[in-house]
GROMACS .gro file of N, CA and C in nm:
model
  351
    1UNK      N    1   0.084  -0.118   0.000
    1UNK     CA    2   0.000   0.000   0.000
    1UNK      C    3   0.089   0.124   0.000
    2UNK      N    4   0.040   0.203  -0.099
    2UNK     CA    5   0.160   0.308  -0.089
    2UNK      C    6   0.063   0.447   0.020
    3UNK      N    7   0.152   0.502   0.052
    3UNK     CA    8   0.164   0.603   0.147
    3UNK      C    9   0.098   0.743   0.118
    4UNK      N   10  -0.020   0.759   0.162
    4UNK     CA   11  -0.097   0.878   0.100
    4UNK      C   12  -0.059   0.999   0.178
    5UNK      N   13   0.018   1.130   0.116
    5UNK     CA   14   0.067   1.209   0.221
    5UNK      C   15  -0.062   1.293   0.250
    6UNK      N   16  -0.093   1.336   0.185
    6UNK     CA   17  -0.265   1.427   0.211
    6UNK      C   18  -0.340   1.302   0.338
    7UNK      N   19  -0.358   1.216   0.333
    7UNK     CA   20  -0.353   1.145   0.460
    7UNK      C   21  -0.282   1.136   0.575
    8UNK      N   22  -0.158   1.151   0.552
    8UNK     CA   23  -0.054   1.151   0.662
    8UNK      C   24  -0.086   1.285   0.775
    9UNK      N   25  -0.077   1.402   0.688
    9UNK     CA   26  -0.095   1.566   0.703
    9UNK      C   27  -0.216   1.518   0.788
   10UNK      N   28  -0.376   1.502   0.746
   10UNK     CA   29  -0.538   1.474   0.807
   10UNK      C   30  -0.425   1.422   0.914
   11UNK      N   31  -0.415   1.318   0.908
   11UNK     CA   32  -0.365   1.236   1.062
   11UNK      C   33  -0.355   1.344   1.112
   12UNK      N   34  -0.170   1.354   1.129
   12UNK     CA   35  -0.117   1.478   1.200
   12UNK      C   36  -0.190   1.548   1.259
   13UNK      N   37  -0.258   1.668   1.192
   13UNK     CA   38  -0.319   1.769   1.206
   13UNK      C   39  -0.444   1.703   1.315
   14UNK      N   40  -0.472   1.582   1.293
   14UNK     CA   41  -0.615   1.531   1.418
   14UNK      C   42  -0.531   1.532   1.535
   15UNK      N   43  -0.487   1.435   1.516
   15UNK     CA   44  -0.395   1.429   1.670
   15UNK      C   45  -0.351   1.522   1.707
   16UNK      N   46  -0.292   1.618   1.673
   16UNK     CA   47  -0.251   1.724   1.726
   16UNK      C   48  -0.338   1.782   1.752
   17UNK      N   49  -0.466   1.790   1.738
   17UNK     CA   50  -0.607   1.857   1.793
   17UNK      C   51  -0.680   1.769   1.904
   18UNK      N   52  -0.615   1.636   1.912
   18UNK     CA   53  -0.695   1.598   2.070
   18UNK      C   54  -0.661   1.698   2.191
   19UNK      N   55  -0.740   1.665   2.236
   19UNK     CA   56  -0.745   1.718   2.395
   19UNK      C   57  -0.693   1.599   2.495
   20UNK      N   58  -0.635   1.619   2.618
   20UNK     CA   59  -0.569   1.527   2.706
   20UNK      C   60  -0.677   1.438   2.722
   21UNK      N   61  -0.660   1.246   2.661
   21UNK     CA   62  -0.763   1.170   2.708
   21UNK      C   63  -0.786   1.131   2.562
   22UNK      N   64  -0.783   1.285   2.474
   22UNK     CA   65  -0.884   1.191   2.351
   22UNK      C   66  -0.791   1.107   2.283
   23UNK      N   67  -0.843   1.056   2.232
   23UNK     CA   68  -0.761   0.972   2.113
   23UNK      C   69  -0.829   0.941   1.990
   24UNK      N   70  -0.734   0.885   1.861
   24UNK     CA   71  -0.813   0.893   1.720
   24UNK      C   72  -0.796   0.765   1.669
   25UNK      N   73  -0.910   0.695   1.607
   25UNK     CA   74  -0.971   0.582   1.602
   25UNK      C   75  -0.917   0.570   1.417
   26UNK      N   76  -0.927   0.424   1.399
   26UNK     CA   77  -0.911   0.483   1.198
   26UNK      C   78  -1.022   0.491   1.182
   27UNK      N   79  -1.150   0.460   1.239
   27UNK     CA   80  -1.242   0.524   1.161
   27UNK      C   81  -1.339   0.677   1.188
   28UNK      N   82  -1.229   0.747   1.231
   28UNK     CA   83  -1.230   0.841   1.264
   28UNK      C   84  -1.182   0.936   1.149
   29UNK      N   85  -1.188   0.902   1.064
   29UNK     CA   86  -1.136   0.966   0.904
   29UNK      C   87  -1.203   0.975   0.808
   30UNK      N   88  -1.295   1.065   0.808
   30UNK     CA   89  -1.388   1.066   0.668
   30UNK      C   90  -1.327   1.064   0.550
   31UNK      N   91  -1.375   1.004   0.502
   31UNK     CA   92  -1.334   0.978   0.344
   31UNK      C   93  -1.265   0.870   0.320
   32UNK      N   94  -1.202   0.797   0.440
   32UNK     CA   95  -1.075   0.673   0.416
   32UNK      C   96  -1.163   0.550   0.482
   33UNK      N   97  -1.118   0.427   0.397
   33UNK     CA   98  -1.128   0.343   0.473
   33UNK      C   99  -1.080   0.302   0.604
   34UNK      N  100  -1.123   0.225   0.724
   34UNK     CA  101  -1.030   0.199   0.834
   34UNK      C  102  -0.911   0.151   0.784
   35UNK      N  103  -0.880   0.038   0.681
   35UNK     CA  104  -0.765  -0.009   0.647
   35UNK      C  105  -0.695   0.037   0.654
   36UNK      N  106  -0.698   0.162   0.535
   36UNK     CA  107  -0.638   0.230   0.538
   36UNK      C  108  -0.595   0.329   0.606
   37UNK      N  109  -0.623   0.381   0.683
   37UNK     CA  110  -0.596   0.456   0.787
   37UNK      C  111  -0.527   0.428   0.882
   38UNK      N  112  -0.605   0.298   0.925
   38UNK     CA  113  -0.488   0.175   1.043
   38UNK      C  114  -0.369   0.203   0.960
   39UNK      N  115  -0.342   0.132   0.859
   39UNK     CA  116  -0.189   0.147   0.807
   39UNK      C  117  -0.137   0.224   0.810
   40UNK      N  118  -0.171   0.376   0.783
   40UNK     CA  119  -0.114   0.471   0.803
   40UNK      C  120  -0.075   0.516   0.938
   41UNK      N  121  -0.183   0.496   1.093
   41UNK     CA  122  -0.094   0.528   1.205
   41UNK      C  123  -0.033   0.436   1.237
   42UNK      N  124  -0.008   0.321   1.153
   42UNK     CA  125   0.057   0.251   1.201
   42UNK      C  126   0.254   0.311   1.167
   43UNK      N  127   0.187   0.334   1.033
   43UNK     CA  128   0.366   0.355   0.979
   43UNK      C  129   0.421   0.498   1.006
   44UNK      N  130   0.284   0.588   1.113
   44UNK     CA  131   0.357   0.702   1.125
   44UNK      C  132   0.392   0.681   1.264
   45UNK      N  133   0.333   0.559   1.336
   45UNK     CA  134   0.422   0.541   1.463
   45UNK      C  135   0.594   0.479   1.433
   46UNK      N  136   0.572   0.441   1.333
   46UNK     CA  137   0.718   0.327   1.286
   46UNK      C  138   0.778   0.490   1.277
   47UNK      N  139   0.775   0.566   1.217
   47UNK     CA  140   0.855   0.684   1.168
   47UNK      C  141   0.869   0.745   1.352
   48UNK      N  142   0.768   0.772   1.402
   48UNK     CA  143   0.821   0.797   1.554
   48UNK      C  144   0.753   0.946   1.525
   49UNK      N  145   0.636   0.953   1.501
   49UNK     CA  146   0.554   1.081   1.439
   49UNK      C  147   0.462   1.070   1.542
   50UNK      N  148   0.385   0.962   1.543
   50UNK     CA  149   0.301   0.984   1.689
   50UNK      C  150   0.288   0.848   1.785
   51UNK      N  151   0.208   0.890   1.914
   51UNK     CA  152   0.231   0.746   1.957
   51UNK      C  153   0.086   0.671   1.982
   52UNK      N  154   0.084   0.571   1.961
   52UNK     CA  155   0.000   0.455   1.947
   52UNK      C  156  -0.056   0.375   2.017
   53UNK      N  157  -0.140   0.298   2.076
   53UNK     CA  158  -0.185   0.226   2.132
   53UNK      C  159  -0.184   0.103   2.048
   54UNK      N  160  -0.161   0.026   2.025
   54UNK     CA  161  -0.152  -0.113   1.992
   54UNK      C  162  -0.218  -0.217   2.034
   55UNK      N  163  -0.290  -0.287   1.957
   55UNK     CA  164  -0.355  -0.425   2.000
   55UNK      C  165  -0.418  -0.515   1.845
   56UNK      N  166  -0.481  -0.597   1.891
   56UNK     CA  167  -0.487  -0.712   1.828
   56UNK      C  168  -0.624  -0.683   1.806
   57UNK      N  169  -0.715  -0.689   1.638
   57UNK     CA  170  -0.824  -0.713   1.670
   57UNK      C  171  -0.882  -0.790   1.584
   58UNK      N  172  -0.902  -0.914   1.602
   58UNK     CA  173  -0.941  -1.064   1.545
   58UNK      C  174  -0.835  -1.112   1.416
   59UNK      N  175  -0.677  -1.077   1.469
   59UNK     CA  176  -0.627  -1.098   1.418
   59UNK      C  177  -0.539  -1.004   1.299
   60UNK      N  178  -0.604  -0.908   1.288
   60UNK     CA  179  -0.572  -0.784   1.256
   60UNK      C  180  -0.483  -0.680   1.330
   61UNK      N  181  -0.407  -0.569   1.311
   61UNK     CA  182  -0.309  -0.514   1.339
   61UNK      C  183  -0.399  -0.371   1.399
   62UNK      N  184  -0.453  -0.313   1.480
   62UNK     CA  185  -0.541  -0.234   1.535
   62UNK      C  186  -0.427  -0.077   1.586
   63UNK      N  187  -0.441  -0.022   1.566
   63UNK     CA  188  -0.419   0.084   1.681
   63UNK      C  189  -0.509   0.209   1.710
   64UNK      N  190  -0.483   0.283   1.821
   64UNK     CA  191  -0.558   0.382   1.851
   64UNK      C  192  -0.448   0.557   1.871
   65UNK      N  193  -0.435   0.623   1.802
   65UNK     CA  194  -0.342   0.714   1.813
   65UNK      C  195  -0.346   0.837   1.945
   66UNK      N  196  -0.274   0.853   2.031
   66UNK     CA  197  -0.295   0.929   2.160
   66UNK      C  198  -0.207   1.075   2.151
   67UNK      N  199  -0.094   1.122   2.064
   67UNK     CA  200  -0.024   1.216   2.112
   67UNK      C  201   0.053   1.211   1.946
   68UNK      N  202   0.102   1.341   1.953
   68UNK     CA  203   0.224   1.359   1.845
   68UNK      C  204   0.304   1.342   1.967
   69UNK      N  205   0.468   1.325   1.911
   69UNK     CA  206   0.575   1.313   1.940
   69UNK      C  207   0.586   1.430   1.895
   70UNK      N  208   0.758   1.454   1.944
   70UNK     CA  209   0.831   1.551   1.925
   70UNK      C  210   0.841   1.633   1.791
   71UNK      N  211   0.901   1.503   1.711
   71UNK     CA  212   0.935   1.508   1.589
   71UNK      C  213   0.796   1.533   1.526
   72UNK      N  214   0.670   1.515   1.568
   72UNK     CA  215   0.540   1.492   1.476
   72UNK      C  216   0.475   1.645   1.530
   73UNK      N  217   0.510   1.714   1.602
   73UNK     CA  218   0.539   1.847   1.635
   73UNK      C  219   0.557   1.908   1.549
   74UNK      N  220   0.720   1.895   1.509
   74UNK     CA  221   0.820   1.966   1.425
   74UNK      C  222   0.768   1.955   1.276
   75UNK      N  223   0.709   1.814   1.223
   75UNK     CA  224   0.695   1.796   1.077
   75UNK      C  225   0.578   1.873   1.045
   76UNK      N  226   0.414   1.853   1.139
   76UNK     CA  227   0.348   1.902   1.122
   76UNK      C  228   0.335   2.094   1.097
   77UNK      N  229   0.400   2.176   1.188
   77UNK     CA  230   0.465   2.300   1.177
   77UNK      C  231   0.533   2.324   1.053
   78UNK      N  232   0.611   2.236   0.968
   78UNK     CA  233   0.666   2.267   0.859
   78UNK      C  234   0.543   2.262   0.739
   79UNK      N  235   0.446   2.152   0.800
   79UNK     CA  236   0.347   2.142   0.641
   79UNK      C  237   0.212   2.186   0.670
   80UNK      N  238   0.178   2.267   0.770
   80UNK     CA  239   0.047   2.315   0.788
   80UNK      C  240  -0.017   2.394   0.722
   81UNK      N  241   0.069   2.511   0.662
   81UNK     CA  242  -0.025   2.608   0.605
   81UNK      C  243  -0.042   2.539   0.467
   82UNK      N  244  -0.158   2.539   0.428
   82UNK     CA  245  -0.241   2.534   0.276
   82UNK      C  246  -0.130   2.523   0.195
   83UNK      N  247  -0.076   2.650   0.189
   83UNK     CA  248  -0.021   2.680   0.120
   83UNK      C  249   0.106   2.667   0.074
   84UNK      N  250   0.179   2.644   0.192
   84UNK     CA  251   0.357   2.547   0.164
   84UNK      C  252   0.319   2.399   0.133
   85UNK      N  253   0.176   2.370   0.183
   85UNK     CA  254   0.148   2.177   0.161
   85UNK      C  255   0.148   2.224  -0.013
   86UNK      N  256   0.077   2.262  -0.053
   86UNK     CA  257   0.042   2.294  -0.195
   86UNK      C  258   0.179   2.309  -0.275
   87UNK      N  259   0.291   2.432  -0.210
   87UNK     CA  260   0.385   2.447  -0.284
   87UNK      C  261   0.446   2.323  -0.290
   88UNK      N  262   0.477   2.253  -0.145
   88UNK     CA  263   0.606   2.125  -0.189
   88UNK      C  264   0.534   1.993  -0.239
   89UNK      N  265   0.390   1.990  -0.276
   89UNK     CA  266   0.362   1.902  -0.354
   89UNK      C  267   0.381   1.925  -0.531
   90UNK      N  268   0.342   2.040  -0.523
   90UNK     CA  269   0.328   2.102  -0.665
   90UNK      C  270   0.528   2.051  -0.733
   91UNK      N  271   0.611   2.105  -0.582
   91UNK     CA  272   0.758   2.121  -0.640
   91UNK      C  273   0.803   1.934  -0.674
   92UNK      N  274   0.743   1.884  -0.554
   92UNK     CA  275   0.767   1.716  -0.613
   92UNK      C  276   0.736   1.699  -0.727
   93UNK      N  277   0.617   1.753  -0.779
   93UNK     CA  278   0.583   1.712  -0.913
   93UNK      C  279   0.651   1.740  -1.027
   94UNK      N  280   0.688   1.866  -1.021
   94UNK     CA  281   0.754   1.937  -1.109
   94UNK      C  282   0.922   1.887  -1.144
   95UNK      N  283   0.944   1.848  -1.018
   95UNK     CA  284   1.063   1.791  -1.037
   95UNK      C  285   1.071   1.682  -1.014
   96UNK      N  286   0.974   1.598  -1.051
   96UNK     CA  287   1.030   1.470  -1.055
   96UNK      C  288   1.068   1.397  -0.962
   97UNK      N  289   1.026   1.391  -0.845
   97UNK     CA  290   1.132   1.384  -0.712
   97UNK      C  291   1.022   1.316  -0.614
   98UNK      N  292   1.064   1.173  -0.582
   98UNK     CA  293   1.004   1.085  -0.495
   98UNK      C  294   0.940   1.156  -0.361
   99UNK      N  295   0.847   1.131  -0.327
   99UNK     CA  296   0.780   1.170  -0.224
   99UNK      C  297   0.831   1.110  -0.105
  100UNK      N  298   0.930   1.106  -0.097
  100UNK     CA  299   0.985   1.050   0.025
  100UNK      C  300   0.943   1.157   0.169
  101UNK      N  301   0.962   1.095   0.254
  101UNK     CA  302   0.969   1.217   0.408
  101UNK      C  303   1.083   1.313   0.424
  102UNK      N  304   1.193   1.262   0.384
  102UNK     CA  305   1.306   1.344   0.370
  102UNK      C  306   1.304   1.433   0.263
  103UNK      N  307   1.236   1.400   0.120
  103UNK     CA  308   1.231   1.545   0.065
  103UNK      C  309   1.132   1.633   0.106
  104UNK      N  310   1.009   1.570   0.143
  104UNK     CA  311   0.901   1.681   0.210
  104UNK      C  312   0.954   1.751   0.242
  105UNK      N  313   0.991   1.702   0.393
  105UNK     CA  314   1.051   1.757   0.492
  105UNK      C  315   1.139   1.841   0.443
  106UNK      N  316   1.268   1.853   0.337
  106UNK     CA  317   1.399   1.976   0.281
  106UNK      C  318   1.279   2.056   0.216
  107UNK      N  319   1.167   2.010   0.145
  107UNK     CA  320   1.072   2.115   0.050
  107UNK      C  321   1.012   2.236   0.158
  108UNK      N  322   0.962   2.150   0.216
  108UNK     CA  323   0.877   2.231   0.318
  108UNK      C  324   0.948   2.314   0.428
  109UNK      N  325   1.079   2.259   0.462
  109UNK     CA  326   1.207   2.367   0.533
  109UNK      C  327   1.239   2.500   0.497
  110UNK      N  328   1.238   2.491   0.348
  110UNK     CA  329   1.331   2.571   0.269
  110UNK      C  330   1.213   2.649   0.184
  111UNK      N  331   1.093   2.591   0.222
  111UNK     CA  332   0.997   2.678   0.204
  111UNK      C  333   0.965   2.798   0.294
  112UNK      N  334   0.937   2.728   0.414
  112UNK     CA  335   0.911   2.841   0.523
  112UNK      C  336   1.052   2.897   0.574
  113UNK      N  337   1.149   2.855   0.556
  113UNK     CA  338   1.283   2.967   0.546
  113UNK      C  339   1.247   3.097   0.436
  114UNK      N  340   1.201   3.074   0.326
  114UNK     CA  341   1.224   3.170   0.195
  114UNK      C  342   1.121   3.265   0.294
  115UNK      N  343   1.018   3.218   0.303
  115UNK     CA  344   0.886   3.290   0.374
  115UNK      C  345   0.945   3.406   0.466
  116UNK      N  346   1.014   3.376   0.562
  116UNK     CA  347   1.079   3.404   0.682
  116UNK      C  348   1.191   3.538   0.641
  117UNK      N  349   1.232   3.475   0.510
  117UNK     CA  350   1.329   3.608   0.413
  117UNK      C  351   1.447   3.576   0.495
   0.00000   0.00000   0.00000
């Protein structure tokens, strides 16, 4: 399953909007399947983006997401506004250039640096 970043960002941006206690469910995502969604907090806990609750459910790989991390802090702040998400997708495209986390992440740096002047 490949890695939907416009999904990743929704994540982020939820969790970082709980309140102490809440937590975010995958089907807590309009528009996505749970599958999909599970997979995704799953692999943004593997990255160390947020943290997770873990369990088993009929055999299936379940989690429940409780907190950004540090780092899921820092990434989210780089890709929040509309408008740098827009630019460093637009610049992946344009150049050809794998959507990896590490280029986001230099796109979206060196975005809000230029911003900053």
């Amino acid at each position: 399953m490949k890695r939907d970043w416009d999904l990743v960002r929704k994540i982020l941006m939820r969790v970082e909007s709980l309140e102490y206690g809440q937590e975010l469910r995958a089907g807590d995502i309009e528009g996505y399947d749970s599958p999909v969604v599970s997979h995704h907090l799953r692999i943004l806990m593997e990255a160390g983006l947020i943290d997770v609750i873990e369990f088993d459910a009929l055999g299936d790989w379940e989690g429940i997401a409780t907190r950004l991390t540090w780092d899921g802090h820092e990434f989210i702040d780089q890709i929040r506004s509309d408008t740098i998400w827009r630019k460093v997708k637009d610049r992946l495209t344009h150049e050809g250039l794998s959507a990896s986390f590490h280029a986001i992440r230099a796109i979206a740096d060196g975005l809000v640096r230029s911003a900053l002047g």
